[in-house]
GROMACS .gro file of C-alpha atoms in nm:
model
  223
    1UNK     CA    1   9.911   7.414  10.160
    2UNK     CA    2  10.285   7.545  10.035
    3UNK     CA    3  10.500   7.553  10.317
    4UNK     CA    4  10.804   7.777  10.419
    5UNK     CA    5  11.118   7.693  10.624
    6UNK     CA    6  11.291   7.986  10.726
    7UNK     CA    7  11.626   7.914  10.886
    8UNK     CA    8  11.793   8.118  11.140
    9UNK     CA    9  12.164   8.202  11.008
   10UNK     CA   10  12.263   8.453  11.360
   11UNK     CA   11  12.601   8.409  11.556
   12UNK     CA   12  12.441   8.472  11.901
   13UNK     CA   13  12.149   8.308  12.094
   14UNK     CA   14  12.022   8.631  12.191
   15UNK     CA   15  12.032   8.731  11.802
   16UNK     CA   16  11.883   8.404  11.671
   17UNK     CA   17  11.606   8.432  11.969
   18UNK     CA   18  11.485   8.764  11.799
   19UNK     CA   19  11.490   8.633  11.446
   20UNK     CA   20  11.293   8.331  11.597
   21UNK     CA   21  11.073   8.588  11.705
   22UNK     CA   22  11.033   8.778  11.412
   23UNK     CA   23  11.005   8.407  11.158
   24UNK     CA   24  10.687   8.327  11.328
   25UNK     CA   25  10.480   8.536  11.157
   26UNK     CA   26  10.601   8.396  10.852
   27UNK     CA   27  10.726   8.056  10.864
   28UNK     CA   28  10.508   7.700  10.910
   29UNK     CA   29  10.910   7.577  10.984
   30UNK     CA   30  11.164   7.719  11.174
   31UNK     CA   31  11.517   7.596  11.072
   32UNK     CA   32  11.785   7.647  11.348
   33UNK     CA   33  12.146   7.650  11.199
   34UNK     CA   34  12.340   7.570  11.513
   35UNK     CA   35  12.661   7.538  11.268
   36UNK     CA   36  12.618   7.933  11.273
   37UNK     CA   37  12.621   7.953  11.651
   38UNK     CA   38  12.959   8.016  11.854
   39UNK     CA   39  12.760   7.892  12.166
   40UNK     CA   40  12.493   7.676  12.140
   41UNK     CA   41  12.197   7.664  12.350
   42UNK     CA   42  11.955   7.479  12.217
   43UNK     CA   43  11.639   7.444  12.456
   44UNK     CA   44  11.621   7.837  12.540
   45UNK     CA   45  11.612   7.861  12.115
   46UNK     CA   46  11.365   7.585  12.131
   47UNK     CA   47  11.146   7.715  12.427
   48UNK     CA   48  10.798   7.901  12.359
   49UNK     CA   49  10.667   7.653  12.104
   50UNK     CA   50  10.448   7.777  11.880
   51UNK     CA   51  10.627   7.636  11.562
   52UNK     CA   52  10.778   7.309  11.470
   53UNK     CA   53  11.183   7.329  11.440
   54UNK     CA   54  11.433   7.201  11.226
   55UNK     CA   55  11.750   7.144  11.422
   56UNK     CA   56  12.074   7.146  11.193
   57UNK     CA   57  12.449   7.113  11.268
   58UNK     CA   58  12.555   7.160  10.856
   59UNK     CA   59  12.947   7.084  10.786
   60UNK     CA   60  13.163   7.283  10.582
   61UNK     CA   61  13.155   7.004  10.321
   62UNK     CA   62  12.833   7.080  10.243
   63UNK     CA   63  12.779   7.450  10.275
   64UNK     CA   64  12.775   7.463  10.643
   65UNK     CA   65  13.003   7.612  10.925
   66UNK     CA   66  13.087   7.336  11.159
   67UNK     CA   67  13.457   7.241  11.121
   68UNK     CA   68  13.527   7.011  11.469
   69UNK     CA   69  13.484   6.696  11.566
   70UNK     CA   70  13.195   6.488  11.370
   71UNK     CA   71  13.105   6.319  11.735
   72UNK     CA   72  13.054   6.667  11.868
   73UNK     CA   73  12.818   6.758  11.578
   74UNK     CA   74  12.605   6.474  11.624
   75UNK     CA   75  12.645   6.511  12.043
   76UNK     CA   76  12.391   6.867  11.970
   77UNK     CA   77  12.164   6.679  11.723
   78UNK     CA   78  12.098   6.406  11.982
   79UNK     CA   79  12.052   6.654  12.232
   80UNK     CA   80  11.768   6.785  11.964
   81UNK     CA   81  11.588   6.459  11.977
   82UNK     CA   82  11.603   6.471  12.362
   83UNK     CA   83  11.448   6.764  12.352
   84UNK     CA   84  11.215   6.683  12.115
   85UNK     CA   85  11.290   6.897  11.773
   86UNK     CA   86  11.035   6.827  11.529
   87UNK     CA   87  11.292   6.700  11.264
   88UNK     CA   88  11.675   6.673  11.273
   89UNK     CA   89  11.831   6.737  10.895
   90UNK     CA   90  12.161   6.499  10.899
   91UNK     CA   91  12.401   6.462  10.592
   92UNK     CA   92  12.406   6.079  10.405
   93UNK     CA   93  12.772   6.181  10.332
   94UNK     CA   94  12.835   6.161  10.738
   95UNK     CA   95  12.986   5.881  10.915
   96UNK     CA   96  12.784   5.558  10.887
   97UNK     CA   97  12.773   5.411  11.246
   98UNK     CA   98  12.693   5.758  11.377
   99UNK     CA   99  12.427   5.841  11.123
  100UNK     CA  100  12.259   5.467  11.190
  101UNK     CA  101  12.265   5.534  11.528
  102UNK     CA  102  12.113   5.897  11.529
  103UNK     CA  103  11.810   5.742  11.297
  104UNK     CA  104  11.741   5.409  11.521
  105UNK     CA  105  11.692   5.654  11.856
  106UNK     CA  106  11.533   5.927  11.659
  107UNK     CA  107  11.207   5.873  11.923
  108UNK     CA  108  10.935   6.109  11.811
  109UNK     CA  109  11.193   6.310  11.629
  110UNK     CA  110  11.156   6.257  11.207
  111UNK     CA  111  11.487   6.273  11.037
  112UNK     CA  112  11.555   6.454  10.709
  113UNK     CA  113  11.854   6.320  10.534
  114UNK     CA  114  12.021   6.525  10.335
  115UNK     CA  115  12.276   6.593   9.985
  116UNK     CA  116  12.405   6.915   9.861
  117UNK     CA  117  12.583   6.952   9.575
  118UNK     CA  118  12.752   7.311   9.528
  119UNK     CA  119  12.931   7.227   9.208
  120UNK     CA  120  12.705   7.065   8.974
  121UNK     CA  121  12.369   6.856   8.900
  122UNK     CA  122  12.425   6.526   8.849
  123UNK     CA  123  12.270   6.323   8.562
  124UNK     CA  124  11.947   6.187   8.613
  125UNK     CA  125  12.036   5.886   8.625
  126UNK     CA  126  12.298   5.988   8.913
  127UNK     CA  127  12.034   6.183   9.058
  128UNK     CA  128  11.769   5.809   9.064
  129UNK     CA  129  12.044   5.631   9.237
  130UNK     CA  130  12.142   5.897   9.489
  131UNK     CA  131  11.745   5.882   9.566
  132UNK     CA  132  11.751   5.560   9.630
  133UNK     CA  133  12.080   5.488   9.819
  134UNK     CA  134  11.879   5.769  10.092
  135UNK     CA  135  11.524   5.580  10.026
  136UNK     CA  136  11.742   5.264  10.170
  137UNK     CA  137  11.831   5.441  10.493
  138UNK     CA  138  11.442   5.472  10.581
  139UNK     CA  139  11.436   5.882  10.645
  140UNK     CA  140  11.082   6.073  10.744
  141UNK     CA  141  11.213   6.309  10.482
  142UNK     CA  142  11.488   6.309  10.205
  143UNK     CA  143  11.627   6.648  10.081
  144UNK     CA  144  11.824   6.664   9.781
  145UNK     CA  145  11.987   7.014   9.686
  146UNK     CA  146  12.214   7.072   9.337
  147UNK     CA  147  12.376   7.391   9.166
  148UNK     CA  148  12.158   7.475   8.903
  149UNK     CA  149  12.422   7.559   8.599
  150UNK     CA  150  12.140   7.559   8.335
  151UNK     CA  151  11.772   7.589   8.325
  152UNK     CA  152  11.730   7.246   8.231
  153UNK     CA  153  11.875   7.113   8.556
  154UNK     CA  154  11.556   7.273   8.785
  155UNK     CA  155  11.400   6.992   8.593
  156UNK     CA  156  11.598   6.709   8.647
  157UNK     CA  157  11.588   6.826   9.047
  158UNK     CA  158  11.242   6.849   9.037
  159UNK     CA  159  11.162   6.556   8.825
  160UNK     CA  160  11.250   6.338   9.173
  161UNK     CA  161  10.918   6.501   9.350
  162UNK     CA  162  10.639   6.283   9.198
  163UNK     CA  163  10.911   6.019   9.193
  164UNK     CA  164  10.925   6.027   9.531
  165UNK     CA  165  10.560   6.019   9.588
  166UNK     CA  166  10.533   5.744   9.386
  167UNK     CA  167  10.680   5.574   9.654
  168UNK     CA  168  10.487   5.738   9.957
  169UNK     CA  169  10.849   5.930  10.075
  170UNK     CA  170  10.818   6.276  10.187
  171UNK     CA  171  11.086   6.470   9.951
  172UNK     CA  172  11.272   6.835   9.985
  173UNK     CA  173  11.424   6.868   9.660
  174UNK     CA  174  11.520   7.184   9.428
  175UNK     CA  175  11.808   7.397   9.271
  176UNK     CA  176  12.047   7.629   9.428
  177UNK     CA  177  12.221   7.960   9.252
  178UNK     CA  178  12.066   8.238   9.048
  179UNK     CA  179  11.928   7.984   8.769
  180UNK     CA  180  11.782   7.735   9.038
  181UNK     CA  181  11.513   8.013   9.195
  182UNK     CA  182  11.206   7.825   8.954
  183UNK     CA  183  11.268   7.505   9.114
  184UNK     CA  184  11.274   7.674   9.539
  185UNK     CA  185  10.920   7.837   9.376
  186UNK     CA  186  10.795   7.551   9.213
  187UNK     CA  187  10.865   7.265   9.425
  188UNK     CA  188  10.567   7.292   9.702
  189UNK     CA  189  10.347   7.351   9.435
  190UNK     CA  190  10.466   6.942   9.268
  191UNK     CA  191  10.404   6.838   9.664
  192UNK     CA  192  10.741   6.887   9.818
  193UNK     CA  193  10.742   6.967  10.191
  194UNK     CA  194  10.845   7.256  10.173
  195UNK     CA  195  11.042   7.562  10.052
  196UNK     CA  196  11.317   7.754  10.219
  197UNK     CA  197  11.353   8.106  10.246
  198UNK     CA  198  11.562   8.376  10.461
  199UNK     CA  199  11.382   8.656  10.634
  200UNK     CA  200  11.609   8.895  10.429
  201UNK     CA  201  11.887   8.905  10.175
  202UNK     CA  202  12.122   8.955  10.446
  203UNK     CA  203  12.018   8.618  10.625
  204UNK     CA  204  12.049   8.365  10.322
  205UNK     CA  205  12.165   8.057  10.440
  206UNK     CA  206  12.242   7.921  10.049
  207UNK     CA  207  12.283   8.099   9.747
  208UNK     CA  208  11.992   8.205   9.530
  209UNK     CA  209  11.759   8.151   9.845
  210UNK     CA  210  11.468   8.396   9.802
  211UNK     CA  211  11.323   8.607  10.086
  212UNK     CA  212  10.993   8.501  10.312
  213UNK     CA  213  10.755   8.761  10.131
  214UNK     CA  214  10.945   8.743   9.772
  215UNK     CA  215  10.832   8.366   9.750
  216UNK     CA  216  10.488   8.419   9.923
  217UNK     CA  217  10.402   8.752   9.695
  218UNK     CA  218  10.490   8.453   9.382
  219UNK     CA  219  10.281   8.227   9.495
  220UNK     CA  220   9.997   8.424   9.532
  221UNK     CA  221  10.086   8.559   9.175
  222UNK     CA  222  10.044   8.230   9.054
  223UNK     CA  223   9.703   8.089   9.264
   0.00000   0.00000   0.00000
């Protein structure tokens, strides 16, 4: 089964509650951006069930919002575990003792580590030993996101999929921009977890994200 993620990119918790609302026709994942959120309040967003949640807290470095205090942004992401968020996406660029100790309490929480790259794709070589400096940290998930500046590097990104199943890890892993929409499309189908994808262009939470019913009208094109 191909699987979306559709994050929720609104400023407000009575805005993100409604596009909660209106994902869950559409998404198997719901992916809450609190970095987008000027007051966070997690376990009304969370409340109602019905689909499993992503909980993020994405720094600027990386493409996200949050600009304070790194103990703050993990303070809400062990709040998420708490209150028991299906996964928690963390960055492998954050601070070590924090990050260690986020993934030894995870409890019944599965952690998605994550890379972005908005410049570039590394090599694949680069790309190999990125994977496995992650692989060492023991994630439920790894997610590995690069700037597609040619065709050619959907392929490298993608090339870490049956990599990654090779060694029985659970990978997110495509290209970003205009020239990396083949790998977000292609990427379930090679047995990543899933795809992302905004519930319109105005709600794109990185660029050349597709919308919800572009990517599912594709894939039904291509069945």
């Amino acid at each position: 089964m191909l699987k979306v993620c559709i994050p929720i990119v609104e400023t407000t918790v009575e805005k993100a509650r409604r596009s909660i609302g209106e994902a869950h026709q559409w998404a198997d994942l719901i992916e809450l951006r609190v970095d987008y959120l000027r007051e966070p309040d997690l376990k009304s967003l969370m409340d109602g069930g019905g689909k499993s949640f992503i909980v993020t807290n994405r720094r600027k470095e990386e493409g996200g919002r949050y600009e304070g205090d790194e103990r703050k942004r993990f303070r809400i992401l062990r709040e998420a575990v708490a209150l028991g968020a299906e996964y928690v996406d963390i960055e492998m660029k954050s601070e070590p003792s924090l990050l260690q100790d986020l993934i030894s309490n995870k409890k019944s929480t599965r952690m998605i580590l994550s890379f972005h790259n908005f410049q570039k794709t590394p090599s694949p070589r680069e790309l190999g030993r990125l994977y496995d400096r992650m692989f060492q940290w023991g994630p439920d998930v790894i997610k590995i996101t690069t700037l597609a500046t040619s065709w050619e590097d959907n392929f490298k990104v993608l090339s870490l999929i049956p990599y990654a199943r090779r060694k029985k890890q659970k990978i997110v892993a495509f290209c970003m921009g205009e020239k990396g929409r083949m790998s977000r499309i292609f990427a379930p189908m090679m047995g990543a977890g899933w795809a992302y994808a905004s519930l319109n262009r105005n709600r794109i939470s990185a660029p050349g994200q597709l919308t919800v019913t572009e990517l599912k009208e594709i894939w039904e094109r291509l069945r």
